[in-house]
XYZ file of C-alpha atoms in Angstrom:
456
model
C -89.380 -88.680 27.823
C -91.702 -88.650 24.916
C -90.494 -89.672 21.340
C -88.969 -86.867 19.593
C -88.221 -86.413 15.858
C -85.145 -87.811 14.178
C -82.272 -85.673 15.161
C -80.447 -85.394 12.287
C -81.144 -84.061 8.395
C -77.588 -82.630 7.759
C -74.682 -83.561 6.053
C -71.628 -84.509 8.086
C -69.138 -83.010 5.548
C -66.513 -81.662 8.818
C -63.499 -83.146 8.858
C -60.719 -82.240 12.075
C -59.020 -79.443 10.149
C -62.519 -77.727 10.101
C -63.488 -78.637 13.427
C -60.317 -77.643 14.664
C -60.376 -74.489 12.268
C -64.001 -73.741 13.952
C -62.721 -74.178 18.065
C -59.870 -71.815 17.560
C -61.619 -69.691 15.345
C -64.166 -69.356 17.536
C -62.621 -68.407 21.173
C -60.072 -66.389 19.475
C -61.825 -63.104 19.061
C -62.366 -60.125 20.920
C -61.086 -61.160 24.104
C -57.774 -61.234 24.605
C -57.438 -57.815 22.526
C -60.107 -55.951 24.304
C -60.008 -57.204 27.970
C -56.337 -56.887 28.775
C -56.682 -53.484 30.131
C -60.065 -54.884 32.898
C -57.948 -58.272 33.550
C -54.941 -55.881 34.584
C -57.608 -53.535 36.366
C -58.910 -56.670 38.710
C -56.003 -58.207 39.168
C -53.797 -55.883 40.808
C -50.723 -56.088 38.946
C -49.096 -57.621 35.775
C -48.344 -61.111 37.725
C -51.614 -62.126 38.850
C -52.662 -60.983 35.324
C -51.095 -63.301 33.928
C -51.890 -65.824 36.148
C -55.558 -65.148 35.716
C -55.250 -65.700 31.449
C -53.402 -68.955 32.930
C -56.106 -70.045 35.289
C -58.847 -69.125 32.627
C -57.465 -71.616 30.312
C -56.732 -74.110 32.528
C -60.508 -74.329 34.061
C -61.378 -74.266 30.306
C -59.212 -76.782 29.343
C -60.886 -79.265 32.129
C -64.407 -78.135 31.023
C -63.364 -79.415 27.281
C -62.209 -82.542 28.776
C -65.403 -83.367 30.331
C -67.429 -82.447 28.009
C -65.323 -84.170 25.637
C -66.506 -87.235 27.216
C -70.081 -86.366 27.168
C -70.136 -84.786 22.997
C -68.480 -88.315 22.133
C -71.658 -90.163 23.207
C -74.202 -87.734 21.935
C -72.767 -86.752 18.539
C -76.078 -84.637 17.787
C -76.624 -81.562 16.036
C -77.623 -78.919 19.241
C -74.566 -79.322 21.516
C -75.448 -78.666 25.092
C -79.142 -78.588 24.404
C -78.807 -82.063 23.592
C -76.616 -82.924 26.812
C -78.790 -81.627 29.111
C -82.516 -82.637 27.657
C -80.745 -86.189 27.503
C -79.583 -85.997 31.311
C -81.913 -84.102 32.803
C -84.966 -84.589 31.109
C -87.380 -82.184 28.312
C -87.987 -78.882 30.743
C -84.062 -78.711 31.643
C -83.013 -79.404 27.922
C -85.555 -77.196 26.769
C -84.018 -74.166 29.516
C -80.351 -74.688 27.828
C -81.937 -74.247 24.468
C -83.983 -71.318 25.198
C -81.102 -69.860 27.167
C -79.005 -70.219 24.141
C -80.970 -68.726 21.234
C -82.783 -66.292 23.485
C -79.539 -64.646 25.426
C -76.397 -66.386 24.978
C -75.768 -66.608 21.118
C -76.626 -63.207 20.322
C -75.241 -62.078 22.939
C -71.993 -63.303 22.496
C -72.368 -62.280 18.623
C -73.400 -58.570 19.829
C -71.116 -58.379 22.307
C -68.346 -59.479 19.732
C -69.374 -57.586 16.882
C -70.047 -54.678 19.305
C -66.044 -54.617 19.944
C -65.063 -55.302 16.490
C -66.445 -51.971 15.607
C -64.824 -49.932 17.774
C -61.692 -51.238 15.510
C -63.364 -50.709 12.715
C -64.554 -46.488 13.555
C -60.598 -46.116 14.551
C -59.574 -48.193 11.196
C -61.655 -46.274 8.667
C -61.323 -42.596 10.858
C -65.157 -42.747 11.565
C -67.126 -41.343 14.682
C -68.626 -43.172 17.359
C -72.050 -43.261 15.859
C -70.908 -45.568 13.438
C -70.071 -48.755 15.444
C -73.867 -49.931 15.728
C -74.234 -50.038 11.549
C -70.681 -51.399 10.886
C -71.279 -54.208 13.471
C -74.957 -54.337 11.958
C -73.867 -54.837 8.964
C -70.979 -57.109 9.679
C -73.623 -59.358 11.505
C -75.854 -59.148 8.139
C -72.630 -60.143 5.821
C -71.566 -63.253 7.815
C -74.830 -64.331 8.351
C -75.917 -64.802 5.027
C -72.771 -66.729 3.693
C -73.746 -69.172 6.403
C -76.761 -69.294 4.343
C -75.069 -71.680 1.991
C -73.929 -75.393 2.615
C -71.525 -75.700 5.605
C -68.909 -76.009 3.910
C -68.818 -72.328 2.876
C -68.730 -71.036 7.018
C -66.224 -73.635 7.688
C -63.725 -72.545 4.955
C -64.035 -69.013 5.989
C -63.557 -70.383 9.769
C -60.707 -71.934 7.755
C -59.396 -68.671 6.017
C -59.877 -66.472 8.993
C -58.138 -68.759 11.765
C -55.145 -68.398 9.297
C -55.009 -64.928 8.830
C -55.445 -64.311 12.619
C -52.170 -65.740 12.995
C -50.488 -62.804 11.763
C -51.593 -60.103 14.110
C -51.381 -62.606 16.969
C -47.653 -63.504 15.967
C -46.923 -59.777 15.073
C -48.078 -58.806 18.928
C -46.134 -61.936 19.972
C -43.091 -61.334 18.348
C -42.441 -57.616 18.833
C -43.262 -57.905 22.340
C -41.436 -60.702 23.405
C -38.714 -59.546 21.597
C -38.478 -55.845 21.088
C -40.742 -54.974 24.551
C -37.967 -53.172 27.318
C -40.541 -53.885 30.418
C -40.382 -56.558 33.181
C -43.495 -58.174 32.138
C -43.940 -59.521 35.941
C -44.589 -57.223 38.921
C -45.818 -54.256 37.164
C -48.650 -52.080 39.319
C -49.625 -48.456 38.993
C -51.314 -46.737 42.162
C -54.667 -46.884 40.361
C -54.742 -50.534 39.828
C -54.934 -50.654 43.601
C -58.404 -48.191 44.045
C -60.171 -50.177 41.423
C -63.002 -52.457 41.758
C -62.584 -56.276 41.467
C -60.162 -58.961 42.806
C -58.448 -62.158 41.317
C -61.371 -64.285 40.966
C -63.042 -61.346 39.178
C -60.087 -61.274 36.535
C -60.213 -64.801 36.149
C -63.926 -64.124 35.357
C -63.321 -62.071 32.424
C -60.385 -64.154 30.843
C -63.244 -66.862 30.802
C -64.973 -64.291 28.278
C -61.888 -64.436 25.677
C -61.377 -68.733 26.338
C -65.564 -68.897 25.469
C -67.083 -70.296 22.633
C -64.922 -74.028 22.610
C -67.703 -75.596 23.083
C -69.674 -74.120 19.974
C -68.335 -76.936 17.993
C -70.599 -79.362 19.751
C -73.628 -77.830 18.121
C -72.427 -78.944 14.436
C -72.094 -82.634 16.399
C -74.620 -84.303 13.756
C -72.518 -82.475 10.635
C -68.808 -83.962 11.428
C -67.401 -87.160 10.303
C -66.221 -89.781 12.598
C -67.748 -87.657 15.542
C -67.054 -89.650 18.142
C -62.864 -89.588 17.513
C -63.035 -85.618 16.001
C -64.966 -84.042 18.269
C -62.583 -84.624 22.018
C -60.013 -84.093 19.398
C -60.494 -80.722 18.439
C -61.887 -79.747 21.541
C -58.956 -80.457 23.178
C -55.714 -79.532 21.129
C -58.031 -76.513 20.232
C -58.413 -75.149 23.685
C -54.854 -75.994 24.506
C -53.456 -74.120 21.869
C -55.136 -71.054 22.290
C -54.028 -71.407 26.056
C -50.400 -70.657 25.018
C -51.155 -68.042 22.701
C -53.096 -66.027 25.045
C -50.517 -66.363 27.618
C -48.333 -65.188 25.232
C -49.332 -62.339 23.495
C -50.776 -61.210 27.465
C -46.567 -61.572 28.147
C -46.138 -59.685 24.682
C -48.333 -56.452 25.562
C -47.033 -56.283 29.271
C -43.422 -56.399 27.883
C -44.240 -53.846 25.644
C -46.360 -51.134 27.405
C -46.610 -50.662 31.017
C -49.462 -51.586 33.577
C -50.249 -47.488 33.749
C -50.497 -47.251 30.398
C -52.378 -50.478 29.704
C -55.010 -49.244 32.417
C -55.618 -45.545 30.800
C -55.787 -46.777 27.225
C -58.532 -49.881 28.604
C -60.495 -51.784 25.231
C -58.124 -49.282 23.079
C -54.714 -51.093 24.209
C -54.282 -52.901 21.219
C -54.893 -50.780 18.906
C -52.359 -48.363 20.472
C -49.965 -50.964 20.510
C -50.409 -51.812 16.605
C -49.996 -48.211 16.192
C -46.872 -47.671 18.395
C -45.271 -51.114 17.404
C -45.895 -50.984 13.557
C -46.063 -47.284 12.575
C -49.625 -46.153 11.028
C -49.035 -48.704 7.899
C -48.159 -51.132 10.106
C -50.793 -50.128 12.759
C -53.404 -50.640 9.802
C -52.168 -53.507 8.783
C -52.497 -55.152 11.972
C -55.422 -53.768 12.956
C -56.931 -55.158 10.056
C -56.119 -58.983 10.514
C -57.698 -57.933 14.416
C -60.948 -57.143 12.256
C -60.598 -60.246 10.761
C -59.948 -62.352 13.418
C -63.403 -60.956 15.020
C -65.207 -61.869 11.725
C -64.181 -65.272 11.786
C -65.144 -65.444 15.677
C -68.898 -64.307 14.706
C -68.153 -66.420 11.767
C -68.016 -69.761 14.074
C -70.866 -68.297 16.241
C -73.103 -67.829 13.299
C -72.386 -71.033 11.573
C -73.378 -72.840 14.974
C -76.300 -70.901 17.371
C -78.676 -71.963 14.403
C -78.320 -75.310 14.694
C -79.759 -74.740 17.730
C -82.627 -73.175 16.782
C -83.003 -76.045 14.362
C -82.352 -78.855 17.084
C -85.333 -77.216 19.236
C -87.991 -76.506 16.143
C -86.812 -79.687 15.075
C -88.710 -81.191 18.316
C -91.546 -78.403 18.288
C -89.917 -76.247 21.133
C -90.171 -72.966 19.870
C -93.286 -70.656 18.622
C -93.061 -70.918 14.398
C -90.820 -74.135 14.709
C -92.268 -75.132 11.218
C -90.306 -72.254 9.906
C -87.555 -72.130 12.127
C -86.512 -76.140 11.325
C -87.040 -74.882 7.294
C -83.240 -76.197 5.572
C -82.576 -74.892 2.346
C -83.241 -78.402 -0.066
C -79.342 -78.482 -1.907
C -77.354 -76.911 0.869
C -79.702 -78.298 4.216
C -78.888 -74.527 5.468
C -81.095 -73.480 8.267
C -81.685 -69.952 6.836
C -84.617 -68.923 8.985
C -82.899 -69.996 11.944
C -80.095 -67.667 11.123
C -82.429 -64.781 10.081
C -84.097 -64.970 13.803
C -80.369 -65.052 15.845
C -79.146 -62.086 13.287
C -82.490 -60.077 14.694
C -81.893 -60.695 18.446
C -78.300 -59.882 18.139
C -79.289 -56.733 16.609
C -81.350 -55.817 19.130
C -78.700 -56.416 22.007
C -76.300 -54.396 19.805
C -78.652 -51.384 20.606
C -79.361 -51.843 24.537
C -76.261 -52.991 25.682
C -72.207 -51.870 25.387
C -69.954 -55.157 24.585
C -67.960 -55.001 27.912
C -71.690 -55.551 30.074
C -72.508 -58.197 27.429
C -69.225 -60.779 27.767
C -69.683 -60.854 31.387
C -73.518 -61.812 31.633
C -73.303 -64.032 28.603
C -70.216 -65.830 30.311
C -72.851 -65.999 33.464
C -75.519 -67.591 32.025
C -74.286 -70.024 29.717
C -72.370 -71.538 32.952
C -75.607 -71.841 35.001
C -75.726 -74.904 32.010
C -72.152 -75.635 31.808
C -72.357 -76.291 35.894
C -75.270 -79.029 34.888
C -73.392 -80.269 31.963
C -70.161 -81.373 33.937
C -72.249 -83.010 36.571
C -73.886 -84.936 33.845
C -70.037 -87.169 32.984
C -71.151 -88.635 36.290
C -74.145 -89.612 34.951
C -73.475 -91.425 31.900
C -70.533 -93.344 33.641
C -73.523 -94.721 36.049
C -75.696 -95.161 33.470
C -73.491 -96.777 30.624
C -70.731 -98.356 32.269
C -67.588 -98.631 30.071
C -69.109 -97.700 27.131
C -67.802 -94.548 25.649
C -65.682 -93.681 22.908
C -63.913 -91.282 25.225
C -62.625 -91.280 28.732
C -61.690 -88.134 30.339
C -58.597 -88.472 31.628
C -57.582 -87.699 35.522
C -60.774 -88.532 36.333
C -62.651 -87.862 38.582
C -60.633 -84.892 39.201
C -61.032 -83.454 35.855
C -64.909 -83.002 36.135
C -64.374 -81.625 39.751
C -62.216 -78.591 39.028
C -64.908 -77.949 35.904
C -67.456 -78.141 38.653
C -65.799 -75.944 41.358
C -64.823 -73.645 38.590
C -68.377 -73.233 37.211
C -69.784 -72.569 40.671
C -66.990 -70.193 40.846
C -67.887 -67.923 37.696
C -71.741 -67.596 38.979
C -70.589 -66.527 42.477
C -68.577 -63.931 41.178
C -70.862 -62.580 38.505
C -73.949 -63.140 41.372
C -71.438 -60.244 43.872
C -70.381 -58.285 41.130
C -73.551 -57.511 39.059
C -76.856 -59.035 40.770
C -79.083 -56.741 38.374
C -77.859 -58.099 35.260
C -78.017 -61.633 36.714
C -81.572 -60.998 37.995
C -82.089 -59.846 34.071
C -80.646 -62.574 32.247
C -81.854 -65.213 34.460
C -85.245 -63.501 34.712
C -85.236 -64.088 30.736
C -84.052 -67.747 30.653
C -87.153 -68.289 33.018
C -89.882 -66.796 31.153
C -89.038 -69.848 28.854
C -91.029 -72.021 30.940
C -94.375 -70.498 29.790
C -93.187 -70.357 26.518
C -92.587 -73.819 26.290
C -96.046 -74.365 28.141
C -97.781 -72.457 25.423
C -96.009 -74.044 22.801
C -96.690 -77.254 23.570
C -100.541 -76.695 24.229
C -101.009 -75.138 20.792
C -99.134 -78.452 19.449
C -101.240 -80.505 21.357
C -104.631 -78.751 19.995
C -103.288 -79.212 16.788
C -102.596 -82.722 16.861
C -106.263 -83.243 18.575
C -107.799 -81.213 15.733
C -105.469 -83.279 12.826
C -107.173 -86.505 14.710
C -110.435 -85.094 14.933
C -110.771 -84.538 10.865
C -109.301 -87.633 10.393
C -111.925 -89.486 12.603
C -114.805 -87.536 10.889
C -113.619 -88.161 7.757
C -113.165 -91.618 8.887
C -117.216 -91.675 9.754
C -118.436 -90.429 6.170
């Protein structure tokens, strides 16, 4: 592999509370309030809805643990770029990057803000037609505090994981203990004509759980990386675990499986409504809308940094202004200008629901590679490692069998979307050819002035 520029420039100012702050902050978003309704849909009934939140979390919980293992020997800013260039070599690494900035962070940021607004229209009594500008705007807000030092996103990752915690114990709460239904066995005749199955609910639980592994990309700007980073990896993913089990309990206790299936991505904020009154409902609803801000919050603060890794080593087209960091803060402001664009532009082709599935889809094409990779290192460095994954190797495996699992599912339940999203992670390749053959002209033509000069 050839030499590459030094990895890091940025200031590892992150303690645990902010990289803990930053993992739960970041998975707990849209999810678990919008895809209740399509979990209960594919499922079949209340039970194996519950089961599936369960089994989500658990195959997320083993992917943390492995990669866990892997973070703690490459504490670098760029996160599973990073893993894979360093395992698999520059084309691979470069794939995972591309695939990241290109489709997967905005993406996940559309797809997020993209349900957010639908909150937002029923919070403020607004039409439809305004979800695209408040989520536009949103994106636009968030994205240029993370302008600043780090600091700033990771105290409003901070601010916002708290306040979460009051809608999410409100739902908890009042369900658990004011809900009059069975929350196991529930099934309405329409549950059974709908598409899906098990494996497809467990599928799009995987879309609320994603987003743990963000925290990896700010590897190069926490302290003591090797210790913090399997720490709040782990507790973080574990925690929100329980709480989506929970509140999933909650809602079932408190509405029934019919009514969860007619109201769909609207459930919750019926339930705020019907649980809370309209103050209450508002009130609630509100702390949802915050909850999502601090989820694009976590997203923002960490897809640059890999748009900075890869300019960083000349990967991308205008990498001398995408690797630009602001000289106080070290902010990498044009990186964030450039994933604020291409989540804009999702916003406006694509509904949220389509989104979270194909950006669950491809990101675990490069999960799948990642978890083979603990193998890997063990072979190549022994004993060495700050962190052992425990179990192992059965830990890795069940990451493994549940990565292949997610892209079988997604392959049988939408191949045109597949065919699209992989069809745009491939047209990196060229990309990356073109790239590199302008670099290499300009290097000749650097040497070529220097020779001539050289000669006079």
């Amino acid at each position: 592999m050839e030499k590459q520029p030094p990895r890091e420039e940025m200031k590892r100012a992150l303690g645990l509370g902010s990289a803990l702050s930053i993992v739960v902050g970041t998975i707990i978003g849209s999810g678990i309030f919008f895809k209740q309704g399509s979990v209960l849909d594919s499922a079949g009934n209340s039970t194996m809805a519950i089961l599936a939140w369960i089994v989500g979390g658990i195959l997320t919980l083993t992917a943390g643990l492995t990669i866990a293992e892997i973070g703690a020997q490459m504490p670098y800013t760029g996160g599973l770029y990073v893993y894979i260039e360093e395992l698999y070599g520059r084309v691979w690494g470069f794939l995972a990057g591309w695939m990241q900035v290109i489709v997967y962070g905005p993406a996940i940021i559309a797809s997020v803000a993209g349900f957010m607004s639908i909150l937002m229209t029923n919070f403020f009594g607004l039409g439809n037609e305004w979800r695209v500008p408040l989520a536009v705007v949103t994106i636009l807000a968030i994205g240029f505090m993370n302008m600043f030092e780090n600091k700033v996103g990771a105290a409003f990752a901070v601010v916002t994981t708290i306040g979460k915690l009051v809608p999410i114990a409100a739902i908890i709460i009042f369900g658990l203990f004011w809900g009059h239904n069975n929350a196991l066995g529930q099934t309405v005749g329409e549950i059974h004509t709908a598409s899906g199955n098990f494996g497809v609910a467990v599928l799009a639980t995987l879309f609320g759980y994603d987003g743990w592994i963000l925290i990896a990309n700010l590897g190069g700007e926490i302290k003591h990386p090797q210790k913090v980073l399997p720490q709040a990896i782990i507790v973080g993913i574990t925690a929100v675990l329980v709480i989506y089990t929970l509140i999933t309990v909650a809602v079932l206790r408190f509405l029934p499986a019919s009514q969860i299936h007619t109201l769909g991505e609207n459930t919750t904020a019926y339930l705020a409504t019907a649980a809370f009154g309209q103050i209450g409902g508002k009130l609630l609803s509100a702390g949802i809308i915050i909850s999502m801000m601090g989820t694009i919050n976590g997203k923002m603060l960490t897809f640059p940094r890999i748009v900075y890794a890869m300019a960083k080593r000349r990967d991308l087209p205008f990498s001398r202004y995408l690797a630009y960091l602001t000289p106080k803060a070290k902010a990498p402001v044009v990186a964030t200008l450039f994933i604020i664009v291409l989540a804009t532009i999702l916003m406006l082709f694509f509904n949220p629901d389509r989104l979270s599935d194909l950006c669950v889809f491809t990101v675990y094409c490069f999960y799948t590679l990642a978890f083979f990779g603990i193998f890997i290192l063990r072979k190549r460095n022994g004993n060495q490692r700050p962190f052992s994954t425990p179990l192992y190797p059965w830990i890795p495996i069940i990451a493994i069998a549940g990565g292949i699992f997610v892209l079988i599912s997604e392959v049988i339940n939408d191949p045109a979307g597949v065919i699209l999203f992989i069809g745009v992670v491939i047209v990196g390749l060229p990309v990356l050819y073109l790239v590199k053959k302008l670099d290499q002209r300009r290097v000749e033509k650097a040497l070529n002035i220097k020779n001539n000069n050289l000669k006079k």
